[in-house]
Short mmCIF file of C-alpha atoms in Angstrom, two decimals:
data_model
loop_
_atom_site.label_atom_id
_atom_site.label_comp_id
_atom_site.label_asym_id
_atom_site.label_seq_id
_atom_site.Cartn_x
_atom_site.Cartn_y
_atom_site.Cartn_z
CA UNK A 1 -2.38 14.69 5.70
CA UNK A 2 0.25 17.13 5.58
CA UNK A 3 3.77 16.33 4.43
CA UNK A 4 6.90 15.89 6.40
CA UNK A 5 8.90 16.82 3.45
CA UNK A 6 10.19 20.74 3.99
CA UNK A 7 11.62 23.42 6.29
CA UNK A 8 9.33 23.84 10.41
CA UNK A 9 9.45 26.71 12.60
CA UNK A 10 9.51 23.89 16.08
CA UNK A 11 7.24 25.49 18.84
CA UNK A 12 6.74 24.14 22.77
CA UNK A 13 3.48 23.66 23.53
CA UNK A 14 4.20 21.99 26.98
CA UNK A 15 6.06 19.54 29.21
CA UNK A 16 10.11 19.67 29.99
CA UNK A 17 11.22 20.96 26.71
CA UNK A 18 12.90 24.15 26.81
CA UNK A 19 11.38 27.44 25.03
CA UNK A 20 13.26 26.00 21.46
CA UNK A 21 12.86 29.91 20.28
CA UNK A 22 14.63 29.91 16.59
CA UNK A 23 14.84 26.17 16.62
CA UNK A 24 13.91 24.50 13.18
CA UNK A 25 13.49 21.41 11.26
CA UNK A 26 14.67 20.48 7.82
CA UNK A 27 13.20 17.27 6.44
CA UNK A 28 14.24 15.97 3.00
CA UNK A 29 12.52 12.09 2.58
CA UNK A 30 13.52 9.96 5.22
CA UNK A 31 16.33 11.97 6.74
CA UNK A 32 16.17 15.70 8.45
CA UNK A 33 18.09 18.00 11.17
CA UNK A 34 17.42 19.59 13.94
CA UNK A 35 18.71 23.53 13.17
CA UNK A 36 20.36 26.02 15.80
CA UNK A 37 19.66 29.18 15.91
CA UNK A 38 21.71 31.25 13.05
CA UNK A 39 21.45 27.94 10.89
CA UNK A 40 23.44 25.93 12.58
CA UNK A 41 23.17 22.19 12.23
CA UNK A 42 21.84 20.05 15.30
CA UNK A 43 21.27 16.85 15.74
CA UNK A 44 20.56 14.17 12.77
CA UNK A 45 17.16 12.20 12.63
CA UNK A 46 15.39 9.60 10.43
CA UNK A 47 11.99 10.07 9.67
CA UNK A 48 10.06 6.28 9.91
CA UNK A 49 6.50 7.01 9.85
CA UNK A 50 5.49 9.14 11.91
CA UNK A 51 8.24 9.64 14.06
CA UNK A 52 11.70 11.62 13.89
CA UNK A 53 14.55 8.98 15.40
CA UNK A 54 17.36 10.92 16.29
CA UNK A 55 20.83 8.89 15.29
CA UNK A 56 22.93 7.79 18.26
CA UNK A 57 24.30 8.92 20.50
CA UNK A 58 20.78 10.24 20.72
CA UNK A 59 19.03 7.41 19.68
CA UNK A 60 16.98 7.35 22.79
CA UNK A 61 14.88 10.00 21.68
CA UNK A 62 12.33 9.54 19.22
CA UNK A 63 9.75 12.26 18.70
CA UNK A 64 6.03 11.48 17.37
CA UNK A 65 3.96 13.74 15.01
CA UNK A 66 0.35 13.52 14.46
CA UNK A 67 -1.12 16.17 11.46
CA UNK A 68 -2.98 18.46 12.91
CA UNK A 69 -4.52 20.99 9.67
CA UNK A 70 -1.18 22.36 7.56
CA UNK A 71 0.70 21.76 11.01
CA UNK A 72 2.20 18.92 12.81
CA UNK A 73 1.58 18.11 16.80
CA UNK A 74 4.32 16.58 18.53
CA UNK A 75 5.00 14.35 21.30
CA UNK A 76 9.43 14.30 22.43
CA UNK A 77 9.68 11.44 24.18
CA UNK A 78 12.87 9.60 26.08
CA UNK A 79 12.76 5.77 25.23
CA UNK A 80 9.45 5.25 24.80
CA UNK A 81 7.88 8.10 27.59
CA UNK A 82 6.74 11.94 26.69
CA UNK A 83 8.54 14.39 28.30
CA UNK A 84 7.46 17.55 26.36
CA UNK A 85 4.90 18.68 23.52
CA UNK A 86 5.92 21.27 20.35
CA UNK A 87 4.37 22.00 17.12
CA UNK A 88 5.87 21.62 13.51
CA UNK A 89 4.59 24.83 11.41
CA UNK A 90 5.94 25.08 7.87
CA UNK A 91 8.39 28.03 6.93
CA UNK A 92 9.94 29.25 4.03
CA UNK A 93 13.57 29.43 3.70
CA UNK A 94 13.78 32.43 1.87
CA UNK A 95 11.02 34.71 4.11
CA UNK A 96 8.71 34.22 0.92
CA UNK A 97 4.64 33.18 1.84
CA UNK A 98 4.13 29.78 2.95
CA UNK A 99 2.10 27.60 0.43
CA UNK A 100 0.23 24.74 2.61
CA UNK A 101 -0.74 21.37 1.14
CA UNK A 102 -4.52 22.49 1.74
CA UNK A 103 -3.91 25.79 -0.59
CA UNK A 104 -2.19 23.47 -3.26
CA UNK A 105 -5.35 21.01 -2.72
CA UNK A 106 -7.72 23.99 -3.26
CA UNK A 107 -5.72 25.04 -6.25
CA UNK A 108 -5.91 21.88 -8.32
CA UNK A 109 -9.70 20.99 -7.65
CA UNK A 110 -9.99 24.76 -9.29
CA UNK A 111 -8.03 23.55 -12.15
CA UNK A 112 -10.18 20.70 -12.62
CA UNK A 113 -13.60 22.40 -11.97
CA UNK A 114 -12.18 24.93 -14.57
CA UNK A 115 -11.10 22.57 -16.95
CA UNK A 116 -14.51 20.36 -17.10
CA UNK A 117 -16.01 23.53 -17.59
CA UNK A 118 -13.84 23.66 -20.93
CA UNK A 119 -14.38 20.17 -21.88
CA UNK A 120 -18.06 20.85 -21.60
CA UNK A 121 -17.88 23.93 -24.20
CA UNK A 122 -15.26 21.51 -26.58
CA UNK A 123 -18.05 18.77 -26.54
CA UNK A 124 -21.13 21.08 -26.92
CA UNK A 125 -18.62 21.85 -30.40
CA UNK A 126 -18.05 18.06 -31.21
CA UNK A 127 -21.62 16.97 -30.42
CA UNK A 128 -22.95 19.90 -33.15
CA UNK A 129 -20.58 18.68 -35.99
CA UNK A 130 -21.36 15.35 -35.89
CA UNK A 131 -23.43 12.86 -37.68
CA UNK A 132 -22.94 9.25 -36.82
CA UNK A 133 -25.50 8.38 -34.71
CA UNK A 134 -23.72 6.23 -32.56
CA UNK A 135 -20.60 8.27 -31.69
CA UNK A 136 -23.21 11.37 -30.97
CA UNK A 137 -25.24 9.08 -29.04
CA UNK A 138 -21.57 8.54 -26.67
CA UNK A 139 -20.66 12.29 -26.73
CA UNK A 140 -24.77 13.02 -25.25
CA UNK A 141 -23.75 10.63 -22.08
CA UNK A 142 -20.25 12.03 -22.03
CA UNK A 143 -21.55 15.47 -21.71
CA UNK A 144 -23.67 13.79 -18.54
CA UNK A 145 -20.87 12.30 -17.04
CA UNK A 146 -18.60 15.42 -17.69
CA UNK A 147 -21.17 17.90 -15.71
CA UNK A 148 -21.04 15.65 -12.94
CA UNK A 149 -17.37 16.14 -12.58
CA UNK A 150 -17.96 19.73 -12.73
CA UNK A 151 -20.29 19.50 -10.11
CA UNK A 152 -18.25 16.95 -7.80
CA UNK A 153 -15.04 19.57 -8.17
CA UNK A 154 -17.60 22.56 -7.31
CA UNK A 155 -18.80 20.38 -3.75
CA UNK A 156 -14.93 19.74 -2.99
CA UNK A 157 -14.20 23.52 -3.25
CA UNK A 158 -16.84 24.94 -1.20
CA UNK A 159 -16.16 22.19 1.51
CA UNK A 160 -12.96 23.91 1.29
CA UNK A 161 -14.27 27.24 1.57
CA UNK A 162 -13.50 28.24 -1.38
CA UNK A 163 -15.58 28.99 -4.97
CA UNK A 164 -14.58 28.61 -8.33
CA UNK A 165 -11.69 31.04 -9.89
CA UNK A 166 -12.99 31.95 -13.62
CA UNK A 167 -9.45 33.43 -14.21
CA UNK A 168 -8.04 29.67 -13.93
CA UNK A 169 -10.41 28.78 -16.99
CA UNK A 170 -7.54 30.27 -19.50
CA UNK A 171 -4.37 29.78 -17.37
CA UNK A 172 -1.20 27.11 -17.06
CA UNK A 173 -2.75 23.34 -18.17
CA UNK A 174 -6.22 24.81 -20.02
CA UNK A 175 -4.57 27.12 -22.04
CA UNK A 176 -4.58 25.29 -24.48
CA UNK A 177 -7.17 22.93 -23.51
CA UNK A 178 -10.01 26.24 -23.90
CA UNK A 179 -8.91 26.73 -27.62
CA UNK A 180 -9.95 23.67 -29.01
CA UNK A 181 -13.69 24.45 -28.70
CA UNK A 182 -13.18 27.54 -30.90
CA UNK A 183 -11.40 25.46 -33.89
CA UNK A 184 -14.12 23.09 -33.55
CA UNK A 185 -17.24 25.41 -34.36
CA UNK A 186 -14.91 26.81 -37.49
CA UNK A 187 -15.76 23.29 -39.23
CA UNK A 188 -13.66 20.57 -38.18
CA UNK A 189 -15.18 17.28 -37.62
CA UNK A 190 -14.94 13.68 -37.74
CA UNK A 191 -11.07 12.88 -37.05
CA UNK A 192 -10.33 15.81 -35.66
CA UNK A 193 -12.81 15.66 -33.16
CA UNK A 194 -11.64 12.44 -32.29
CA UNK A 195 -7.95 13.35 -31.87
CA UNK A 196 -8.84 16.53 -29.67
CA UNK A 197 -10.86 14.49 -27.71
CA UNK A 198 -8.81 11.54 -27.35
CA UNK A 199 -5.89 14.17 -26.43
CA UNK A 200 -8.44 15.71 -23.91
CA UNK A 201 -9.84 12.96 -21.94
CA UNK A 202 -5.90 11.42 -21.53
CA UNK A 203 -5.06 15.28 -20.59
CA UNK A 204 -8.03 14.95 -17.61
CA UNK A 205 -6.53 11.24 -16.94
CA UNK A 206 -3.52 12.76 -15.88
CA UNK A 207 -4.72 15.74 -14.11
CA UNK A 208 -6.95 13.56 -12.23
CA UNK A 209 -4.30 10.92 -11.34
CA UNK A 210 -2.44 14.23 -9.73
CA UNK A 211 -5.51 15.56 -8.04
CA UNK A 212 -6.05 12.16 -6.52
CA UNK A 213 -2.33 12.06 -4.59
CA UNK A 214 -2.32 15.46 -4.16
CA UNK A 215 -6.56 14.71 -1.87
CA UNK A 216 -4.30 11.60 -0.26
CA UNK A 217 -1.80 13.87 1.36
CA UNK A 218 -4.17 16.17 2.50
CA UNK A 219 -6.43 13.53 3.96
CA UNK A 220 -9.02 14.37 1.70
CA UNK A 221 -10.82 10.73 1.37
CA UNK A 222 -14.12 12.08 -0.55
CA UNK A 223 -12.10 14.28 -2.99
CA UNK A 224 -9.76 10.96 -3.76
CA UNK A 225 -13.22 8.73 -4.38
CA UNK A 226 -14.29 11.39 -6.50
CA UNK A 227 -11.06 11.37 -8.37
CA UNK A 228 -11.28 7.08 -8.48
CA UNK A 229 -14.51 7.61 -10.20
CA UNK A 230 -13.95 10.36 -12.43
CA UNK A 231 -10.83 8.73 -13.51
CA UNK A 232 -13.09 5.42 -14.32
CA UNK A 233 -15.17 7.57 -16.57
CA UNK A 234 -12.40 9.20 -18.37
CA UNK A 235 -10.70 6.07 -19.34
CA UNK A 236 -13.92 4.41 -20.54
CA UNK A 237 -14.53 7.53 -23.15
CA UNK A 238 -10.86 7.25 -24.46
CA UNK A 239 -11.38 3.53 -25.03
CA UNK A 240 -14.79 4.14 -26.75
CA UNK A 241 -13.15 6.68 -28.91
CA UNK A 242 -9.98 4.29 -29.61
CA UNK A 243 -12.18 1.52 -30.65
CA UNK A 244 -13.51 3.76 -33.81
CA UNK A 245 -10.51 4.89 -35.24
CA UNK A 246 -11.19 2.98 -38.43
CA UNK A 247 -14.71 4.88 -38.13
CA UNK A 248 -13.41 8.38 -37.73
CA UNK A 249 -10.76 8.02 -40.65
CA UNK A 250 -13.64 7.03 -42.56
CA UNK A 251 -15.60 9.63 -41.94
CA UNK A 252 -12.72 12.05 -42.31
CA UNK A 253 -11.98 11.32 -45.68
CA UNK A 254 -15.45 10.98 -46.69
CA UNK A 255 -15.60 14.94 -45.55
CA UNK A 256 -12.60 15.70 -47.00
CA UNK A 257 -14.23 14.65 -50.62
CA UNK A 258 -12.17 11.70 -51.38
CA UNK A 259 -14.11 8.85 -52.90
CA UNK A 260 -13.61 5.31 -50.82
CA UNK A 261 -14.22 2.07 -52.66
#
């Protein structure tokens, strides 16, 4: 569902209400105006819900707003009967492009699809330099788990209608998530692996956790279970790797040359 939160070009779509041409709405959290033409300030609201309560002595109005895509339908009614439809489309202030909820959506399940493709090249490096039979035996289901997210992030995009970017695969959050595959293969092991991948799956954790609000807004139930699972997953491989730090120092040292008693 689309926010309330912003600046709305107000449209009549039918009933008593007059043609409202240059009529907007700004909304900041549970308070907003009604805007004149020229910017000049209207009548006060509070947003409860789903409805815009205008402050007295207009508190007999109340208008209702259902999401309808990026865009808001609304119902102006006189207490408690309609007496005119309009629409709520988003604007920017400053004539710049519009950015809807649904393109910010899109843009994040990119991210994500782009950076499991990354954690899938950083654990084809750990799961080459390691030796512990155990730990490679968790980084084999790992690498499982982690092409399912790229898969699940692939499905949410195209039910978007949209594909994977491969530009996003080196920008903003994976920057410098896409190097550490590259120091990996140059030798480093044990601890190292461990730190870059406990870093990594807390990194996912919390680009998840922002996915997953970002789905709820839009109304996006699947993408949100998707994130709930996911999420599940990611947490259980940072625990695993937490419970054998005593393991990976070992091992580090042991690599390193030093003798252990």
């Amino acid at each position: 569902m689309p926010e309330l939160e912003g600046t709305w070009n107000v449209r009549r779509t039918g009933g008593l209400l007059p043609p409202l041409v240059g009529i907007r709405k700004e909304i900041h959290g549970t308070s907003g105006k009604t805007m004149l033409p020229r910017g000049i300030a209207g009548v006060s609201f509070d947003v409860v819900g789903l409805e815009l309560r205008y402050r007295p002595p207009f508190d007999d109005f109340v208008d209702v707003v259902a999401p309808h895509g990026d865009t808001f339908a609304g119902r102006a009614t006189f207490r408690g009967r309609e007496y005119g439809r309009f629409e709520l489309t988003p604007i920017s202030v400053g004539g710049g492009a519009v950015t809807t909820i649904t393109e910010q959506l899109i843009k994040h399940l990119d991210e994500a699809q782009a950076m499991e493709q990354n954690v899938l090249r950083m654990l084809d490096g750990m799961i080459s330099t390691t030796d512990d039979p155990e730990i490679l035996q968790e980084l084999e289901h790992h690498k499982i788990e982690t092409e399912g997210h790229a898969q699940r992030m692939r499905e949410r995009l195209q039910a978007h209608g949209a594909a994977p970017s491969t530009v996003k695969q080196a920008a903003g959050i994976l920057g410098a998530l896409a190097k550490l595959p590259l120091d990996m293969v140059r030798g480093e092991k044990a601890g190292r692996n461990a730190r870059d991948g406990y870093a990594t799956e807390h990194m996912e954790i919390a680009s998840y956790e922002l996915l997953r609000r970002i789905a709820q807004r839009a109304g996006d139930e699947e993408t949100v279970s998707d994130c709930d699972l996911i999420i599940e997953q990611e947490r259980a491989m940072a625990e695993t790797i937490a419970a054998n730090w005593e393991k990976f120092a070992e091992l580090s040292l042991r690599e390193s040359g030093v003798v252990l008693p």
